[in-house]
mmCIF file of C-alpha atoms in Angstrom:
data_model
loop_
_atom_site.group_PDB
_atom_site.id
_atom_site.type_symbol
_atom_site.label_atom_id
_atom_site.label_comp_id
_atom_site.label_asym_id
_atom_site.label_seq_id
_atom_site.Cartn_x
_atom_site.Cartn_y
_atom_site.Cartn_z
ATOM 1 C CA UNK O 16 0.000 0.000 0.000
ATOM 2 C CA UNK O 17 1.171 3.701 -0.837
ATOM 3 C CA UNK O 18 2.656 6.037 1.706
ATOM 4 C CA UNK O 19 1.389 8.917 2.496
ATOM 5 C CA UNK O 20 3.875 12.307 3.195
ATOM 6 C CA UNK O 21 2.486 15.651 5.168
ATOM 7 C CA UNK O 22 5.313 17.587 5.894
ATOM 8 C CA UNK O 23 4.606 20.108 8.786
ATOM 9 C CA UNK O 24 5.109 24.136 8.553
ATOM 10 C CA UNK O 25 6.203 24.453 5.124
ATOM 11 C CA UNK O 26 5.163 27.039 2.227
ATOM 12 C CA UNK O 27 3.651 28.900 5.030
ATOM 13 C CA UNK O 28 3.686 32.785 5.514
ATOM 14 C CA UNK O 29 7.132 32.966 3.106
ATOM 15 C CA UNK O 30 8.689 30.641 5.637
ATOM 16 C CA UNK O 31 10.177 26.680 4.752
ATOM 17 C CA UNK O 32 9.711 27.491 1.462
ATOM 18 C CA UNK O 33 9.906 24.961 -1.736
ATOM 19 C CA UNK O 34 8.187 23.491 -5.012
ATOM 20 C CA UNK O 35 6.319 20.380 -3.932
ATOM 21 C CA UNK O 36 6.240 20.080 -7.527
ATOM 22 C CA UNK O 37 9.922 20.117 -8.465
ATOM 23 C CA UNK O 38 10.230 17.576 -4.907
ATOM 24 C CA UNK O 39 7.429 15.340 -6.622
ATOM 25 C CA UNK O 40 9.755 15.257 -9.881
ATOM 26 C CA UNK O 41 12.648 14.328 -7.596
ATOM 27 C CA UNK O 42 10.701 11.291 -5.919
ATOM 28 C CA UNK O 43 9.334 10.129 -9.724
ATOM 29 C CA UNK O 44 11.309 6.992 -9.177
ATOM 30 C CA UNK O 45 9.057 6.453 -6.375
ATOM 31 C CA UNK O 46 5.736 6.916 -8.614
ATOM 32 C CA UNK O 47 5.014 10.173 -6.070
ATOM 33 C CA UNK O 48 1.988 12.602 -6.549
ATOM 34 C CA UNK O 49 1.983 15.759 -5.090
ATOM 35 C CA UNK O 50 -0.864 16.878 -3.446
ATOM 36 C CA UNK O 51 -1.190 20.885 -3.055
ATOM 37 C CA UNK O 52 1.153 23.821 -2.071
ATOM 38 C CA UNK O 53 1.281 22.685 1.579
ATOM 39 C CA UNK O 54 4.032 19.743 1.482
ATOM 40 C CA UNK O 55 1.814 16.674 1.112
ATOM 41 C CA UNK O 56 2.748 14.019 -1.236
ATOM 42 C CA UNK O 57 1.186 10.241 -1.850
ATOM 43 C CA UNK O 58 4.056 7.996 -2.581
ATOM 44 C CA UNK O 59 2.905 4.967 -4.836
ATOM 45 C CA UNK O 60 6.004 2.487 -4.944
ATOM 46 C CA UNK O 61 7.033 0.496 -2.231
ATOM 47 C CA UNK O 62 9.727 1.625 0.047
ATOM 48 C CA UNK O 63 9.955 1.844 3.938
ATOM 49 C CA UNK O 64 9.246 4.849 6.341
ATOM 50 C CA UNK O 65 12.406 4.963 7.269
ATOM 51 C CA UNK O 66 13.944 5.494 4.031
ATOM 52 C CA UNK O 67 11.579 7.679 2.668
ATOM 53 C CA UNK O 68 12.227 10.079 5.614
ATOM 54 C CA UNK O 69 15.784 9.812 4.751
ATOM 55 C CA UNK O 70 15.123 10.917 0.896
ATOM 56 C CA UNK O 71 12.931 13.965 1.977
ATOM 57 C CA UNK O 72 15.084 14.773 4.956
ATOM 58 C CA UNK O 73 18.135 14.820 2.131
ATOM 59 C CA UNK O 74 16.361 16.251 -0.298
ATOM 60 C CA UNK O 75 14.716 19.648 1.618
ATOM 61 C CA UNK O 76 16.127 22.494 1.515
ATOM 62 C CA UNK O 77 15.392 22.730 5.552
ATOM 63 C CA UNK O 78 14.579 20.920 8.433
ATOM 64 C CA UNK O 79 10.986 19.969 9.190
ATOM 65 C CA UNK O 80 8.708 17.376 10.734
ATOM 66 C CA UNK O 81 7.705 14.586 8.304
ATOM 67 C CA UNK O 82 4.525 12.961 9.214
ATOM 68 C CA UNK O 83 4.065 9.607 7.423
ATOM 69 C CA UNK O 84 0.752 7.347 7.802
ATOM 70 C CA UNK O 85 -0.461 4.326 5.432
ATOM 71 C CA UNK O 86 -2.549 5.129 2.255
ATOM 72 C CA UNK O 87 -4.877 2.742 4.144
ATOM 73 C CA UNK O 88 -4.933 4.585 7.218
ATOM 74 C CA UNK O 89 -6.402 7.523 4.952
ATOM 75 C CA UNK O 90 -8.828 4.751 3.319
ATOM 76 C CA UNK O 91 -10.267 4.055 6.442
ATOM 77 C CA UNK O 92 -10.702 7.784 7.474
ATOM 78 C CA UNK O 93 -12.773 8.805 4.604
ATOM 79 C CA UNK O 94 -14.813 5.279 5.175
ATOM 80 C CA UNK O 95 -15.798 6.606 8.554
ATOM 81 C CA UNK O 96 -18.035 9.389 8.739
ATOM 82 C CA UNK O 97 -17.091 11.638 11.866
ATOM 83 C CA UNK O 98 -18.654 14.692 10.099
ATOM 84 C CA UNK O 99 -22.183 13.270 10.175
ATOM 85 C CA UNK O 100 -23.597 16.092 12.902
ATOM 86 C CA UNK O 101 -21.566 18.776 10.789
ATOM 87 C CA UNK O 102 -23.231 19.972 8.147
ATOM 88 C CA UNK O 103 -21.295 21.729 5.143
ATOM 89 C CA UNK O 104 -21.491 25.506 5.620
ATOM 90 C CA UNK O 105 -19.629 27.916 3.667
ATOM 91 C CA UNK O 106 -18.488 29.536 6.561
ATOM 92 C CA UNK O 107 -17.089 26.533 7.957
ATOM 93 C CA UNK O 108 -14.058 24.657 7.350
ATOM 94 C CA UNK O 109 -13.476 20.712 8.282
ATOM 95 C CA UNK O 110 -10.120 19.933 8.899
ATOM 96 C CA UNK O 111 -7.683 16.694 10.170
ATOM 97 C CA UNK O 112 -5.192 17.266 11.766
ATOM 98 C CA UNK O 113 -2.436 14.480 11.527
ATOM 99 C CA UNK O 114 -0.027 13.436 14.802
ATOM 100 C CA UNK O 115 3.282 12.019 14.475
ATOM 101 C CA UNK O 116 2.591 9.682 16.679
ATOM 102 C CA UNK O 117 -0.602 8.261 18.265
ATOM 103 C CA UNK O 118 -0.705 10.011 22.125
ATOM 104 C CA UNK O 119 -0.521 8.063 25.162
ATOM 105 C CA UNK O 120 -3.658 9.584 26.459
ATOM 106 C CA UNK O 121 -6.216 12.203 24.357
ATOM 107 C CA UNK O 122 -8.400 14.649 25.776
ATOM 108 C CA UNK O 123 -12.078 13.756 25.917
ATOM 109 C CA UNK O 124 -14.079 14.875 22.700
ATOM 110 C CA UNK O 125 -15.824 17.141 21.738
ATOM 111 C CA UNK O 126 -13.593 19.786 22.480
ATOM 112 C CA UNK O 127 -14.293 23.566 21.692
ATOM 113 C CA UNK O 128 -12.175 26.897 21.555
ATOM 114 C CA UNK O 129 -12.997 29.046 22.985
ATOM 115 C CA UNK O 130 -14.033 26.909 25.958
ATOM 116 C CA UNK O 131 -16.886 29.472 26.657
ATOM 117 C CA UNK O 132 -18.865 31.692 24.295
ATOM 118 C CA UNK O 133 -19.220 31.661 20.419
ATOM 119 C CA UNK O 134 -16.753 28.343 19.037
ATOM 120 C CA UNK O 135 -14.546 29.057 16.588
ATOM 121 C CA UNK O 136 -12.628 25.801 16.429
ATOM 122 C CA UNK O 137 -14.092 22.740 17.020
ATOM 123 C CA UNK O 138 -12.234 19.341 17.717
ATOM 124 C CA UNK O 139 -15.154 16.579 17.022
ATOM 125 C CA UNK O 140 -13.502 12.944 16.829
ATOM 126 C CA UNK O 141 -10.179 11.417 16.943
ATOM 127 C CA UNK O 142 -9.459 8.727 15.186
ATOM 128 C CA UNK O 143 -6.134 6.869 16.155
ATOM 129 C CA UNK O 144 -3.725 9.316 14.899
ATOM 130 C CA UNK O 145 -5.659 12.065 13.659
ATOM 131 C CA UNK O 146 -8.082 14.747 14.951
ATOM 132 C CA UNK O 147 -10.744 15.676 12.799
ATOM 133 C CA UNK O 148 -12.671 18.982 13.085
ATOM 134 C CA UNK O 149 -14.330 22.416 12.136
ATOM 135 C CA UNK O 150 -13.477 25.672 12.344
ATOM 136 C CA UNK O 151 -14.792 28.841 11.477
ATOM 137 C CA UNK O 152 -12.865 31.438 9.044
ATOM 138 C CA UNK O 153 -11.123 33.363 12.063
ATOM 139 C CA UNK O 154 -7.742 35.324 12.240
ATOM 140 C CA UNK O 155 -7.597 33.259 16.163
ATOM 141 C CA UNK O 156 -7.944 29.883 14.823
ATOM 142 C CA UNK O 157 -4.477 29.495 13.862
ATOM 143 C CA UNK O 158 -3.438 30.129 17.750
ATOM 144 C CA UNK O 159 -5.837 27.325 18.594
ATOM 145 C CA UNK O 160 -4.251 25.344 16.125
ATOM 146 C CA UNK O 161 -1.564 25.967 17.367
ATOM 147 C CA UNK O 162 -2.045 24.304 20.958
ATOM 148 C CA UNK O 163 -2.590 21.010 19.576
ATOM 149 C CA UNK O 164 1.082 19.767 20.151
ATOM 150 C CA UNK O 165 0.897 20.550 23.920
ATOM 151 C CA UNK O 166 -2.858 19.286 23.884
ATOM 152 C CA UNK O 167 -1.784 15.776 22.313
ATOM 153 C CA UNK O 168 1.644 15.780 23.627
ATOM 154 C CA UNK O 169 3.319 15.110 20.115
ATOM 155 C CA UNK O 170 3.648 17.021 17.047
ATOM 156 C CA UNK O 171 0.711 17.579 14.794
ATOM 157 C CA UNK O 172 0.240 18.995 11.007
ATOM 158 C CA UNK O 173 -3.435 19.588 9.658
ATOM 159 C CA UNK O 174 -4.831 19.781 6.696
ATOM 160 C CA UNK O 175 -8.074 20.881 5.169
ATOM 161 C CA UNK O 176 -10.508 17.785 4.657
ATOM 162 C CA UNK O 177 -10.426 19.089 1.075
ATOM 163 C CA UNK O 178 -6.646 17.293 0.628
ATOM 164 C CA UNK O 179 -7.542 14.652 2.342
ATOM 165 C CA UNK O 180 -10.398 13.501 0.039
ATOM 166 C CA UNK O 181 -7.762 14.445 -2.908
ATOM 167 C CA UNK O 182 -5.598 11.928 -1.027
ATOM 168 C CA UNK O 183 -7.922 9.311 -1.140
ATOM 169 C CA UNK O 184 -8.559 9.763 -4.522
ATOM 170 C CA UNK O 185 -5.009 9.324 -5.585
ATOM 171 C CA UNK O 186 -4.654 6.587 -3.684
ATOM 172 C CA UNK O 187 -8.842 4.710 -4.753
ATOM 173 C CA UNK O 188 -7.938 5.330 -8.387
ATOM 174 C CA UNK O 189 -4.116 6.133 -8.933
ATOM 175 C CA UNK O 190 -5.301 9.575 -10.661
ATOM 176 C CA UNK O 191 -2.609 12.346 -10.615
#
């Protein structure tokens, strides 16, 4: 099964900046598809975790964290449906949020921030390693982002749910 890549902080406010594109071309060998502007990459040949993180690692420009999970970790995400009592609003975005590791202990769910008041980021399932969620288009969301590392106890990345059903795609149909 393919590997999937989400490289954390990068292409972000002018900082960490590179082509995914150009990195994609560099990893060809390794049939890799690059997903988006924000580092996240579905590698289609086999090769292990740890040598893959040795190829990026050697291959950036900079050092980052490099969050790796199964293509059928992803699979299994999208088969669940943890957005069920969130309906799509256009002021509303669902996000996952990916952990390097899976924590020793998790928070209880669901989770809102601000604690009191109006929500603007809401944490409504975790799943093994990731933490799905909604937030609201908000200037202070990125702060409450921001806390999940302490929160969780290990670094996290997130993503829009939008790249994660692109991920799934690539990796249901092999489409580029």
């Amino acid at each position: 099964m393919a590997l999937v890549v989400l490289l954390r902080g990068v292409n972000v406010g002018g900082y960490r900046t590179f082509r995914p594109t150009t990195l994609a071309e560099q990893l060809k060998h390794f049939d890799a598809v690059n997903i988006g502007a924000a580092g996240t990459f579905v590698i289609r040949q086999p090769i292990t975790r740890t040598q893959l993180r040795a190829e990026l690692s050697r291959r950036l420009p900079f050092d980052t964290e490099i969050m790796i999970c199964q293509g059928r970790e992803i699979v299994r995400l999208m088969s669940r449906n943890h957005f069920a009592d969130e309906p799509e609003r256009p002021d509303v975005v669902r996000f996952v949020s990916v952990l390097s590791k899976r924590p020793r202990s998790a928070p209880s769910m669901p989770m809102n921030f601000p604690s009191s008041g109006k929500w603007l980021l809401k944490i409504v399932a975790t799943d093994n390693r990731f933490v799905l969620g909604v937030y609201r288009r908000h200037m202070r969301v990125v702060s409450y982002l921001g806390t999940f590392d302490r929160l969780f106890g290990v670094p996290v990345t997130t993503r829009n749910w939008n790249t994660i059903t692109a991920i799934a795609r690539v990796l249901d149909h092999g489409a580029t």
